[in-house]
């Protein structure tokens, strides 16, 4: 399984179970997120802790989903950045667009507020 | 005689320099401008000085204190709110004797004050303005006088550039104490405008004293650069010596034999191996200029580091900076953004540039030769299909004019335009007309524009676009060196300016900063966006591809560490595979219409 889903109360947690999240899986991932938003999910946490690399296509899909999500008043928050992934977010200034947390609990608490 | 120095101003026109340093403290050959004023006054035995302060006052009073160290008696008038240059005098009325001098804190002159005061007294003037002729002022009070020097009219003039200004105030004034009575209490009032007009309307005699000697008023950052270089030049001629520095300065032995321009270096500064001075430079204290840097016509403030092989031309570099980027006609003020994110050209990078350029030349010339029959056919078809030339020049932008400003930094980069050669796909002379097609734009928001079924497109044009054959002449651009084979897709001017000014955002969602990264990349034919489906992609995806493409273009070791697999695109293999990916995508006709 490339993506593992779990539900924590009203929060959907999406774990990216890939060392390299790239264009091969980007479309699937985008589809999953967009469908989740369509079916009414408003709080999504994406867990990157298994990931060592994200490419531009994958990031692009994530941003498209975020845009769709903010339009309906929800949010996508991120956790589990490894150094290389964190750098990629910082270099692209995407860290200013997404809210990121150290662990799942922090992200869930942030949604509970 | 007493003198009042105007040191309170915020120096709006001198921003960003004045954001962190008041104008009177700007360095001129590494000494504060205000010190020159005080030294000049002392030559005429004027030592009783009051300075008004408001903007960053601590820089001034902590340097001059009570004036003892400068053989002067200095006091201060600290203003909580500004009341203009004349309003400031009114406030501290009791300080003055019958006749006194008022001196702008941003003005450096060689005026003979004795002559000025004699002229003032002879004419029984109530206010005398020293005036001179200057060029390149954007806004200025200009005076009309009669043959005795009496001011008959003052006029606030605005002009763009190059026109000569006659008789503009030099920032040195002689006052009679009774003149202060005209100034309204607790009201904003400026000497050169409000007060002068009041006096003229009351027929009070005000005179202009024409100064023939040097007058330098620092009103714009450029003035500071010019003033420093001018004084450096004079000083070098005077001393008959090119390079001026003290024992605490270390200069590598390779530098001096190659230096043919005046140079002024402050205490404890270090000039590295093979640093070249291709023009004059004034360098502050505790500055380090690293190996191979090239400096010309620059003023570098204290405590600054200039990186290896960095070029600084026609620039002011503010204090406490770490510069690792080339500078041209710029001012750098604590620009965090440029500190470690920019191009440093070392040998390895020069080598790889030559290598990639060779690939570009070989690939594009081979392709042009092989495709020449195709070119020939396309030209014939376009000519048969519709009137007009076969080729079309599209103005594309690598980078729009960028002015970034914030409280602490400022950066200006001129626009960069490349003319893209394309086959004409639209009806001749309709390419640039307003389309009214905004509704048909495939991008739902943001700066990009692309319409399906654009009525301007010809029959042959439609085919050329579908097959992307209209882009083939871009190989000529590659051969010419305008583009690389791999790089960012050049945007039409409107789109590029849109990203820079409006950004890319809607409610709750803003990726403008990410989108602007593209302006750091170099233009090219193939790339991530081009290879991954082009117009099939959304605005956000396109922006991500372009920004990551640009980041992988930036030569910076620090950055490279974090690029992960994107380092690959910097290798020859990665470069070629991106070209092939793009070619494949084009052949599959992905996202082209």
Short mmCIF file of C-alpha atoms in Angstrom, two decimals, chain B residues 151-545:
data_model
loop_
_atom_site.label_atom_id
_atom_site.label_comp_id
_atom_site.label_asym_id
_atom_site.label_seq_id
_atom_site.Cartn_x
_atom_site.Cartn_y
_atom_site.Cartn_z
CA UNK B 151 14.44 86.47 -4.36
CA UNK B 152 11.35 87.40 -6.36
CA UNK B 153 9.77 84.02 -6.82
CA UNK B 154 10.10 80.49 -5.57
CA UNK B 155 8.72 77.58 -7.41
CA UNK B 156 8.48 73.93 -6.47
CA UNK B 157 9.51 72.21 -9.62
CA UNK B 158 9.24 68.58 -10.55
CA UNK B 159 10.88 66.96 -13.47
CA UNK B 160 11.89 63.55 -14.58
CA UNK B 161 15.58 63.70 -15.41
CA UNK B 162 18.38 65.51 -17.15
CA UNK B 163 16.94 68.99 -17.15
CA UNK B 164 19.14 71.54 -15.52
CA UNK B 165 18.00 73.18 -12.34
CA UNK B 166 19.10 76.74 -11.78
CA UNK B 167 19.45 78.28 -8.39
CA UNK B 168 18.38 75.58 -6.06
CA UNK B 169 19.00 75.79 -2.32
CA UNK B 170 22.24 74.22 -1.07
CA UNK B 171 20.93 73.67 2.42
CA UNK B 172 22.84 76.56 4.04
CA UNK B 173 20.84 79.55 5.27
CA UNK B 174 21.52 82.77 7.16
CA UNK B 175 18.72 83.96 9.43
CA UNK B 176 17.88 87.05 11.40
CA UNK B 177 16.29 86.27 14.72
CA UNK B 178 13.24 88.45 13.88
CA UNK B 179 12.55 86.17 10.92
CA UNK B 180 11.50 83.50 13.39
CA UNK B 181 8.52 85.68 14.33
CA UNK B 182 6.99 84.93 10.95
CA UNK B 183 7.01 81.20 11.64
CA UNK B 184 3.70 79.97 13.08
CA UNK B 185 3.94 78.25 16.44
CA UNK B 186 3.35 74.49 16.57
CA UNK B 187 2.68 74.18 12.90
CA UNK B 188 4.56 72.34 10.21
CA UNK B 189 6.64 74.86 8.31
CA UNK B 190 9.58 74.33 5.94
CA UNK B 191 12.22 76.95 5.21
CA UNK B 192 12.45 76.50 1.46
CA UNK B 193 8.73 76.47 0.80
CA UNK B 194 6.36 77.72 3.51
CA UNK B 195 8.63 80.24 5.23
CA UNK B 196 10.09 81.64 2.03
CA UNK B 197 6.62 82.13 0.56
CA UNK B 198 5.45 83.82 3.75
CA UNK B 199 8.38 86.24 3.58
CA UNK B 200 7.83 86.95 -0.11
CA UNK B 201 4.15 87.63 0.47
CA UNK B 202 5.04 90.12 3.21
CA UNK B 203 7.73 91.75 1.07
CA UNK B 204 10.35 90.87 3.64
CA UNK B 205 13.75 90.89 1.93
CA UNK B 206 15.06 87.39 1.25
CA UNK B 207 18.20 86.88 -0.81
CA UNK B 208 19.92 84.13 -2.73
CA UNK B 209 23.71 83.87 -2.55
CA UNK B 210 25.10 82.07 -5.56
CA UNK B 211 27.74 79.56 -4.63
CA UNK B 212 30.47 78.79 -7.15
CA UNK B 213 32.34 76.25 -5.04
CA UNK B 214 31.34 72.63 -4.43
CA UNK B 215 27.88 71.87 -3.09
CA UNK B 216 26.76 68.34 -2.49
CA UNK B 217 23.36 67.57 -1.12
CA UNK B 218 22.65 63.94 -0.33
CA UNK B 219 18.98 63.56 -1.11
CA UNK B 220 18.99 60.24 -2.91
CA UNK B 221 21.13 57.14 -2.36
CA UNK B 222 22.87 57.82 -5.66
CA UNK B 223 24.07 61.17 -4.30
CA UNK B 224 25.91 59.39 -1.53
CA UNK B 225 27.73 57.18 -4.00
CA UNK B 226 28.61 60.14 -6.19
CA UNK B 227 29.77 62.24 -3.25
CA UNK B 228 32.04 59.51 -1.94
CA UNK B 229 33.61 58.86 -5.31
CA UNK B 230 34.03 62.58 -6.01
CA UNK B 231 35.75 63.26 -2.68
CA UNK B 232 37.91 60.18 -3.10
CA UNK B 233 39.02 61.40 -6.48
CA UNK B 234 39.81 64.88 -5.14
CA UNK B 235 41.61 63.44 -2.15
CA UNK B 236 43.77 61.20 -4.33
CA UNK B 237 44.71 64.05 -6.62
CA UNK B 238 45.47 66.21 -3.62
CA UNK B 239 47.65 63.60 -1.93
CA UNK B 240 49.06 62.38 -5.23
CA UNK B 241 48.42 58.85 -4.09
CA UNK B 242 45.95 56.26 -5.34
CA UNK B 243 45.41 53.91 -2.44
CA UNK B 244 44.66 55.11 1.05
CA UNK B 245 44.66 52.78 4.06
CA UNK B 246 46.18 52.44 7.50
CA UNK B 247 48.48 49.81 8.98
CA UNK B 248 45.59 47.78 10.30
CA UNK B 249 44.48 46.95 6.77
CA UNK B 250 45.67 43.75 5.13
CA UNK B 251 45.85 43.70 1.38
CA UNK B 252 47.04 40.67 -0.53
CA UNK B 253 50.17 41.40 -2.54
CA UNK B 254 48.44 40.42 -5.79
CA UNK B 255 46.04 43.36 -5.51
CA UNK B 256 48.10 46.53 -5.47
CA UNK B 257 50.00 46.07 -8.76
CA UNK B 258 46.69 45.70 -10.55
CA UNK B 259 44.92 48.68 -8.97
CA UNK B 260 44.74 51.80 -11.09
CA UNK B 261 41.80 53.58 -9.50
CA UNK B 262 41.58 55.53 -6.27
CA UNK B 263 40.82 53.37 -3.31
CA UNK B 264 40.03 54.21 0.27
CA UNK B 265 40.02 51.44 2.85
CA UNK B 266 38.93 51.67 6.49
CA UNK B 267 40.49 50.16 9.61
CA UNK B 268 40.99 46.40 10.03
CA UNK B 269 39.72 45.54 6.61
CA UNK B 270 41.03 42.62 4.64
CA UNK B 271 41.37 42.43 0.87
CA UNK B 272 41.87 38.88 -0.41
CA UNK B 273 43.93 37.37 -3.18
CA UNK B 274 43.27 38.53 -6.74
CA UNK B 275 40.58 40.98 -5.74
CA UNK B 276 40.23 43.43 -8.63
CA UNK B 277 39.27 47.06 -8.39
CA UNK B 278 38.04 48.04 -11.82
CA UNK B 279 36.86 51.42 -10.62
CA UNK B 280 37.02 53.60 -7.54
CA UNK B 281 35.90 52.21 -4.23
CA UNK B 282 35.41 53.43 -0.70
CA UNK B 283 35.56 50.58 1.76
CA UNK B 284 34.59 50.84 5.40
CA UNK B 285 36.13 49.36 8.52
CA UNK B 286 36.10 45.65 9.32
CA UNK B 287 35.20 44.74 5.78
CA UNK B 288 36.37 41.48 4.29
CA UNK B 289 36.54 41.16 0.54
CA UNK B 290 37.19 37.56 -0.33
CA UNK B 291 39.35 36.12 -3.10
CA UNK B 292 38.63 37.05 -6.68
CA UNK B 293 35.91 39.59 -5.97
CA UNK B 294 35.60 42.42 -8.50
CA UNK B 295 34.69 45.85 -7.20
CA UNK B 296 34.09 49.06 -9.11
CA UNK B 297 32.46 52.39 -8.26
CA UNK B 298 31.20 51.15 -4.95
CA UNK B 299 30.81 52.33 -1.40
CA UNK B 300 30.91 49.52 1.10
CA UNK B 301 29.88 50.33 4.66
CA UNK B 302 31.40 48.83 7.80
CA UNK B 303 31.37 45.20 8.93
CA UNK B 304 30.52 43.67 5.62
CA UNK B 305 31.67 40.50 3.93
CA UNK B 306 31.89 40.29 0.16
CA UNK B 307 32.02 36.68 -0.99
CA UNK B 308 34.48 34.98 -3.29
CA UNK B 309 34.36 36.05 -6.94
CA UNK B 310 31.47 38.39 -6.29
CA UNK B 311 31.12 41.44 -8.51
CA UNK B 312 29.94 44.71 -7.06
CA UNK B 313 29.41 47.59 -9.49
CA UNK B 314 27.92 51.04 -9.00
CA UNK B 315 26.52 49.99 -5.68
CA UNK B 316 26.21 50.97 -2.11
CA UNK B 317 26.56 48.03 0.22
CA UNK B 318 25.11 48.76 3.61
CA UNK B 319 26.70 47.78 6.91
CA UNK B 320 26.67 44.34 8.57
CA UNK B 321 25.95 42.45 5.39
CA UNK B 322 27.11 39.20 3.92
CA UNK B 323 26.96 39.54 0.18
CA UNK B 324 27.11 36.50 -1.97
CA UNK B 325 25.55 37.74 -5.12
CA UNK B 326 26.51 39.94 -8.01
CA UNK B 327 25.40 43.50 -7.64
CA UNK B 328 24.73 45.97 -10.38
CA UNK B 329 23.19 49.36 -9.76
CA UNK B 330 21.85 48.14 -6.49
CA UNK B 331 21.65 48.91 -2.88
CA UNK B 332 21.76 46.11 -0.43
CA UNK B 333 20.39 46.58 2.99
CA UNK B 334 20.17 43.53 5.22
CA UNK B 335 18.68 41.49 2.47
CA UNK B 336 18.28 38.10 4.09
CA UNK B 337 17.15 36.72 0.81
CA UNK B 338 20.40 37.24 -1.02
CA UNK B 339 22.64 36.12 1.76
CA UNK B 340 23.14 32.49 0.92
CA UNK B 341 20.90 31.81 -1.99
CA UNK B 342 22.68 33.14 -4.99
CA UNK B 343 25.10 32.59 -7.76
CA UNK B 344 28.69 32.20 -6.85
CA UNK B 345 30.75 31.46 -9.87
CA UNK B 346 33.74 29.31 -9.06
CA UNK B 347 35.84 27.19 -11.33
CA UNK B 348 33.64 24.06 -11.14
CA UNK B 349 30.61 26.11 -12.10
CA UNK B 350 32.38 27.86 -14.94
CA UNK B 351 33.45 24.47 -16.21
CA UNK B 352 29.94 23.07 -16.07
CA UNK B 353 28.60 26.18 -17.80
CA UNK B 354 30.98 25.64 -20.69
CA UNK B 355 30.06 21.97 -20.78
CA UNK B 356 26.31 22.62 -20.91
CA UNK B 357 26.75 25.41 -23.41
CA UNK B 358 28.66 22.99 -25.65
CA UNK B 359 25.84 20.47 -25.39
CA UNK B 360 23.37 23.24 -26.29
CA UNK B 361 25.34 24.32 -29.34
CA UNK B 362 25.91 20.79 -30.64
CA UNK B 363 22.33 19.67 -30.05
CA UNK B 364 20.67 22.76 -31.47
CA UNK B 365 22.85 22.99 -34.56
CA UNK B 366 22.44 19.30 -35.34
CA UNK B 367 18.69 19.59 -34.83
CA UNK B 368 18.50 22.70 -36.99
CA UNK B 369 20.37 20.99 -39.81
CA UNK B 370 18.26 17.84 -39.65
CA UNK B 371 15.03 19.80 -39.38
CA UNK B 372 15.82 22.35 -42.08
CA UNK B 373 13.55 20.64 -44.67
CA UNK B 374 10.74 20.75 -42.09
CA UNK B 375 11.41 24.46 -41.55
CA UNK B 376 11.23 25.00 -45.27
CA UNK B 377 7.87 23.20 -45.57
CA UNK B 378 6.38 25.02 -42.60
CA UNK B 379 7.38 28.39 -44.02
CA UNK B 380 5.68 27.53 -47.30
CA UNK B 381 2.50 26.37 -45.58
CA UNK B 382 2.26 29.46 -43.40
CA UNK B 383 2.78 31.72 -46.40
CA UNK B 384 0.12 29.88 -48.41
CA UNK B 385 -2.36 29.84 -45.56
CA UNK B 386 -2.39 33.50 -44.55
CA UNK B 387 -0.79 36.86 -45.23
CA UNK B 388 2.19 37.98 -43.25
CA UNK B 389 5.65 36.82 -42.25
CA UNK B 390 6.39 33.19 -41.44
CA UNK B 391 8.11 34.00 -38.20
CA UNK B 392 6.81 35.73 -35.12
CA UNK B 393 8.85 37.30 -32.38
CA UNK B 394 7.40 36.81 -28.95
CA UNK B 395 8.78 38.95 -26.16
CA UNK B 396 9.33 36.71 -23.18
CA UNK B 397 10.56 37.57 -19.76
CA UNK B 398 13.05 35.78 -17.66
CA UNK B 399 12.40 38.33 -15.00
CA UNK B 400 10.22 41.43 -14.73
CA UNK B 401 11.55 44.51 -13.02
CA UNK B 402 11.70 43.54 -9.40
CA UNK B 403 11.69 45.94 -6.52
CA UNK B 404 11.51 44.24 -3.22
CA UNK B 405 11.20 46.38 -0.17
CA UNK B 406 10.68 45.75 3.42
CA UNK B 407 11.61 47.58 6.56
CA UNK B 408 15.17 46.36 6.50
CA UNK B 409 16.06 45.67 2.95
CA UNK B 410 15.66 46.79 -0.59
CA UNK B 411 16.56 45.23 -3.85
CA UNK B 412 16.18 46.29 -7.42
CA UNK B 413 16.66 44.14 -10.47
CA UNK B 414 16.03 45.41 -13.97
CA UNK B 415 13.81 43.41 -16.25
CA UNK B 416 15.30 40.80 -18.57
CA UNK B 417 13.65 40.24 -21.91
CA UNK B 418 14.40 37.61 -24.52
CA UNK B 419 12.93 37.66 -27.99
CA UNK B 420 11.61 34.20 -28.76
CA UNK B 421 11.59 33.13 -32.39
CA UNK B 422 8.45 31.24 -33.29
CA UNK B 423 6.48 30.31 -36.35
CA UNK B 424 3.49 32.59 -36.73
CA UNK B 425 0.30 30.78 -35.78
CA UNK B 426 -2.05 33.73 -35.54
CA UNK B 427 -3.51 36.06 -38.09
CA UNK B 428 -0.87 38.66 -38.80
CA UNK B 429 -0.88 41.72 -36.51
CA UNK B 430 -3.52 40.29 -34.23
CA UNK B 431 -1.06 38.59 -31.88
CA UNK B 432 -0.98 41.43 -29.42
CA UNK B 433 -4.54 42.61 -29.43
CA UNK B 434 -6.72 42.33 -26.36
CA UNK B 435 -8.37 39.00 -26.67
CA UNK B 436 -11.51 39.27 -24.59
CA UNK B 437 -10.97 35.57 -24.14
CA UNK B 438 -10.49 35.61 -20.40
CA UNK B 439 -13.49 33.37 -19.93
CA UNK B 440 -11.91 30.77 -22.12
CA UNK B 441 -8.68 30.75 -20.12
CA UNK B 442 -7.93 27.19 -19.11
CA UNK B 443 -6.38 28.45 -15.86
CA UNK B 444 -9.17 29.27 -13.47
CA UNK B 445 -7.16 31.93 -11.62
CA UNK B 446 -3.64 33.31 -11.42
CA UNK B 447 -1.40 34.91 -14.00
CA UNK B 448 -1.23 32.34 -16.75
CA UNK B 449 -3.26 32.58 -19.91
CA UNK B 450 -4.01 29.96 -22.49
CA UNK B 451 -7.26 29.70 -24.38
CA UNK B 452 -8.68 26.81 -26.33
CA UNK B 453 -10.13 27.79 -29.70
CA UNK B 454 -8.53 31.20 -29.87
CA UNK B 455 -10.16 32.79 -32.96
CA UNK B 456 -6.88 34.54 -33.83
CA UNK B 457 -5.25 31.22 -34.70
CA UNK B 458 -4.93 30.28 -38.38
CA UNK B 459 -5.55 26.82 -39.80
CA UNK B 460 -1.86 26.04 -40.21
CA UNK B 461 -1.29 27.68 -36.83
CA UNK B 462 -3.66 25.25 -35.19
CA UNK B 463 -1.71 22.32 -36.57
CA UNK B 464 1.63 23.85 -35.60
CA UNK B 465 0.44 24.44 -32.06
CA UNK B 466 -1.02 20.98 -31.70
CA UNK B 467 2.28 19.47 -32.75
CA UNK B 468 4.36 22.14 -30.96
CA UNK B 469 6.17 22.66 -34.26
CA UNK B 470 5.63 26.41 -33.81
CA UNK B 471 8.32 26.31 -31.13
CA UNK B 472 10.99 24.82 -33.41
CA UNK B 473 12.64 28.18 -34.23
CA UNK B 474 13.50 28.43 -30.55
CA UNK B 475 16.45 26.23 -31.44
CA UNK B 476 17.87 29.35 -33.05
CA UNK B 477 17.55 31.09 -29.69
CA UNK B 478 19.39 28.20 -28.10
CA UNK B 479 22.16 28.42 -30.67
CA UNK B 480 22.42 32.15 -30.06
CA UNK B 481 22.69 31.53 -26.34
CA UNK B 482 19.43 33.28 -25.39
CA UNK B 483 18.09 30.07 -23.96
CA UNK B 484 19.46 26.86 -22.59
CA UNK B 485 18.10 23.53 -23.74
CA UNK B 486 16.97 22.92 -20.19
CA UNK B 487 15.43 25.72 -18.18
CA UNK B 488 12.32 27.65 -17.28
CA UNK B 489 9.71 28.31 -19.92
CA UNK B 490 9.79 32.04 -20.67
CA UNK B 491 6.56 33.81 -19.87
CA UNK B 492 4.95 36.57 -21.94
CA UNK B 493 5.55 39.93 -20.31
CA UNK B 494 2.01 40.25 -19.00
CA UNK B 495 2.14 36.94 -17.19
CA UNK B 496 5.56 37.55 -15.67
CA UNK B 497 4.59 40.99 -14.44
CA UNK B 498 1.38 39.51 -13.09
CA UNK B 499 3.31 37.03 -10.96
CA UNK B 500 5.60 39.74 -9.68
CA UNK B 501 2.96 42.32 -8.87
CA UNK B 502 -0.31 40.53 -8.16
CA UNK B 503 1.19 37.21 -7.19
CA UNK B 504 -0.74 33.98 -7.24
CA UNK B 505 -3.40 33.82 -4.61
CA UNK B 506 -7.02 33.75 -3.82
CA UNK B 507 -8.83 33.86 -0.51
CA UNK B 508 -6.91 31.90 2.19
CA UNK B 509 -4.41 30.63 -0.30
CA UNK B 510 -1.24 32.35 -1.43
CA UNK B 511 1.65 30.78 -3.32
CA UNK B 512 3.09 34.01 -4.70
CA UNK B 513 6.46 33.53 -3.06
CA UNK B 514 6.80 30.08 -4.54
CA UNK B 515 5.75 31.39 -7.94
CA UNK B 516 8.37 34.16 -7.88
CA UNK B 517 11.22 31.69 -7.45
CA UNK B 518 10.98 31.12 -11.20
CA UNK B 519 12.63 34.51 -11.78
CA UNK B 520 15.89 33.13 -10.46
CA UNK B 521 16.06 30.37 -13.01
CA UNK B 522 17.45 30.61 -16.50
CA UNK B 523 15.24 30.27 -19.52
CA UNK B 524 15.24 27.06 -21.46
CA UNK B 525 13.34 24.82 -23.82
CA UNK B 526 12.99 21.60 -21.87
CA UNK B 527 12.14 21.31 -18.21
CA UNK B 528 9.95 19.68 -15.61
CA UNK B 529 6.80 21.51 -16.54
CA UNK B 530 7.46 21.08 -20.25
CA UNK B 531 8.06 17.34 -19.77
CA UNK B 532 5.18 16.70 -17.40
CA UNK B 533 2.21 17.67 -19.48
CA UNK B 534 2.30 21.47 -19.87
CA UNK B 535 -1.22 22.79 -20.34
CA UNK B 536 -2.68 19.66 -18.79
CA UNK B 537 -1.37 20.88 -15.47
CA UNK B 538 -3.01 23.29 -13.08
CA UNK B 539 -1.56 26.65 -12.08
CA UNK B 540 -0.24 25.25 -8.81
CA UNK B 541 1.45 22.28 -10.41
CA UNK B 542 3.04 24.49 -13.01
CA UNK B 543 4.35 26.83 -10.34
CA UNK B 544 5.84 23.99 -8.34
CA UNK B 545 7.59 22.54 -11.39
#
